[in-house]
Amino acid sequence: TAAVAPQLSIAPPSTAVRTVPSSDGEVKLSFAPVVKAVSPSVVNVYATHVEQQAASPFANDPFFSRFFGQGQLQTRPRESHALGSGVIVDAGGVILTNRHVIENATDVRIALSDGREFAVDVVIEDAQTDLAVLRVRTPGDAVFPAITFADSDSLAVGDLVLAIGNPFGVGQTVTSGIVSALARTGVERSDYEFFIQTDAAINPGNSGGALVDLDGHLVGINTAIYSQS
């Protein structure tokens, strides 16, 4: 499988010189400092959907509808829940996530890595890029740990990247990989075709999470898994 994230382009291009590991010591270097710096900026996103569902299993049965009428069979609200990830991009409580995580949600909340939870409002939804902007409804005096943007145009195939999110709802998880391709097309059904492909493992729940470089800067939002299924 291959994971993809829409490219972001905000900060000036980096002038850092890329080098390959030249010793066993460099190969054994840890990503832990990057993860420690970035993890507080990655949140869990919980979206609740409330739909009206027939209270009776016979509600759609033509035989019973003939006797009781469609309007007489009661309905009741049914809640469903979606789980994804998000990235804090402003200290005032602005979060970037995937649109499909919060699409048609009646209530959206985030949980920070330190356990705090906040209700959020959906400010922007963009179907073309599958991105959404959320804002904490009542931040109070809270200052949120915002991530720093990189310029994804400075990425090169072969660069190391980390994917951070909440796969399968098990809690915040980090995976590593390389940039496998840039400006990848034919990934989603929308007409936006400009994705970063990486071999870092991404699973359901990772959607909306951060793809970061080894400076801890955001280069993309984890959006989809591309596979034969």
CSV table of N, CA and C in Angstrom, one decimal, residues 43-45 83-86 100-101 164-169 202-209:
chain,number,residue,atom,x,y,z
A,43,VAL,N,-3.7,16.1,17.2
A,43,VAL,CA,-4.9,15.9,18.1
A,43,VAL,C,-5.7,14.7,17.5
A,44,ASN,N,-6.6,14.1,18.4
A,44,ASN,CA,-7.6,13.2,17.9
A,44,ASN,C,-8.9,14.0,17.6
A,45,VAL,N,-9.5,13.6,16.6
A,45,VAL,CA,-10.8,14.3,16.2
A,45,VAL,C,-11.9,13.3,16.2
A,83,LEU,N,-13.7,8.7,13.7
A,83,LEU,CA,-12.5,9.0,14.4
A,83,LEU,C,-11.4,9.3,13.4
A,84,GLY,N,-10.7,10.4,13.6
A,84,GLY,CA,-9.6,10.8,12.8
A,84,GLY,C,-8.6,11.6,13.6
A,85,SER,N,-7.7,12.3,12.9
A,85,SER,CA,-6.7,13.1,13.5
A,85,SER,C,-6.7,14.5,13.0
A,86,GLY,N,-6.0,15.4,13.6
A,86,GLY,CA,-5.9,16.7,13.2
A,86,GLY,C,-4.6,17.3,13.6
A,100,HIS,N,-13.3,14.5,5.0
A,100,HIS,CA,-14.1,13.3,5.2
A,100,HIS,C,-14.2,12.8,6.6
A,101,VAL,N,-13.3,13.3,7.5
A,101,VAL,CA,-13.4,13.0,8.9
A,101,VAL,C,-14.6,13.7,9.6
A,164,ILE,N,2.2,11.0,11.9
A,164,ILE,CA,1.7,10.9,13.3
A,164,ILE,C,0.2,11.1,13.3
A,165,GLY,N,-0.5,10.2,14.0
A,165,GLY,CA,-1.9,10.2,14.0
A,165,GLY,C,-2.5,9.2,15.0
A,166,ASN,N,-3.7,8.8,14.9
A,166,ASN,CA,-4.4,7.9,15.8
A,166,ASN,C,-5.0,6.8,15.0
A,167,PRO,N,-4.2,5.8,14.5
A,167,PRO,CA,-4.8,4.7,13.7
A,167,PRO,C,-5.6,3.8,14.5
A,168,PHE,N,-6.8,3.4,14.0
A,168,PHE,CA,-7.7,2.5,14.6
A,168,PHE,C,-8.2,2.9,16.0
A,169,GLY,N,-7.9,4.2,16.4
A,169,GLY,CA,-8.4,4.6,17.7
A,169,GLY,C,-7.5,4.1,18.8
A,202,ILE,N,0.2,4.2,7.2
A,202,ILE,CA,-1.0,5.0,7.5
A,202,ILE,C,-2.2,4.1,7.5
A,203,ASN,N,-3.0,4.2,8.5
A,203,ASN,CA,-4.2,3.3,8.6
A,203,ASN,C,-5.4,4.1,9.0
A,204,PRO,N,-6.6,3.6,8.9
A,204,PRO,CA,-7.8,4.3,9.3
A,204,PRO,C,-7.7,4.9,10.7
A,205,GLY,N,-8.0,6.2,10.8
A,205,GLY,CA,-7.8,7.0,12.0
A,205,GLY,C,-6.6,7.9,11.9
A,206,ASN,N,-5.7,7.6,10.9
A,206,ASN,CA,-4.6,8.5,10.6
A,206,ASN,C,-5.1,9.7,9.8
A,207,SER,N,-6.2,9.6,9.2
A,207,SER,CA,-6.7,10.7,8.3
A,207,SER,C,-6.7,12.0,9.0
A,208,GLY,N,-6.1,13.0,8.4
A,208,GLY,CA,-6.0,14.3,9.0
A,208,GLY,C,-4.8,14.6,9.9
A,209,GLY,N,-4.0,13.5,10.1
A,209,GLY,CA,-2.8,13.6,10.9
A,209,GLY,C,-1.7,14.3,10.2
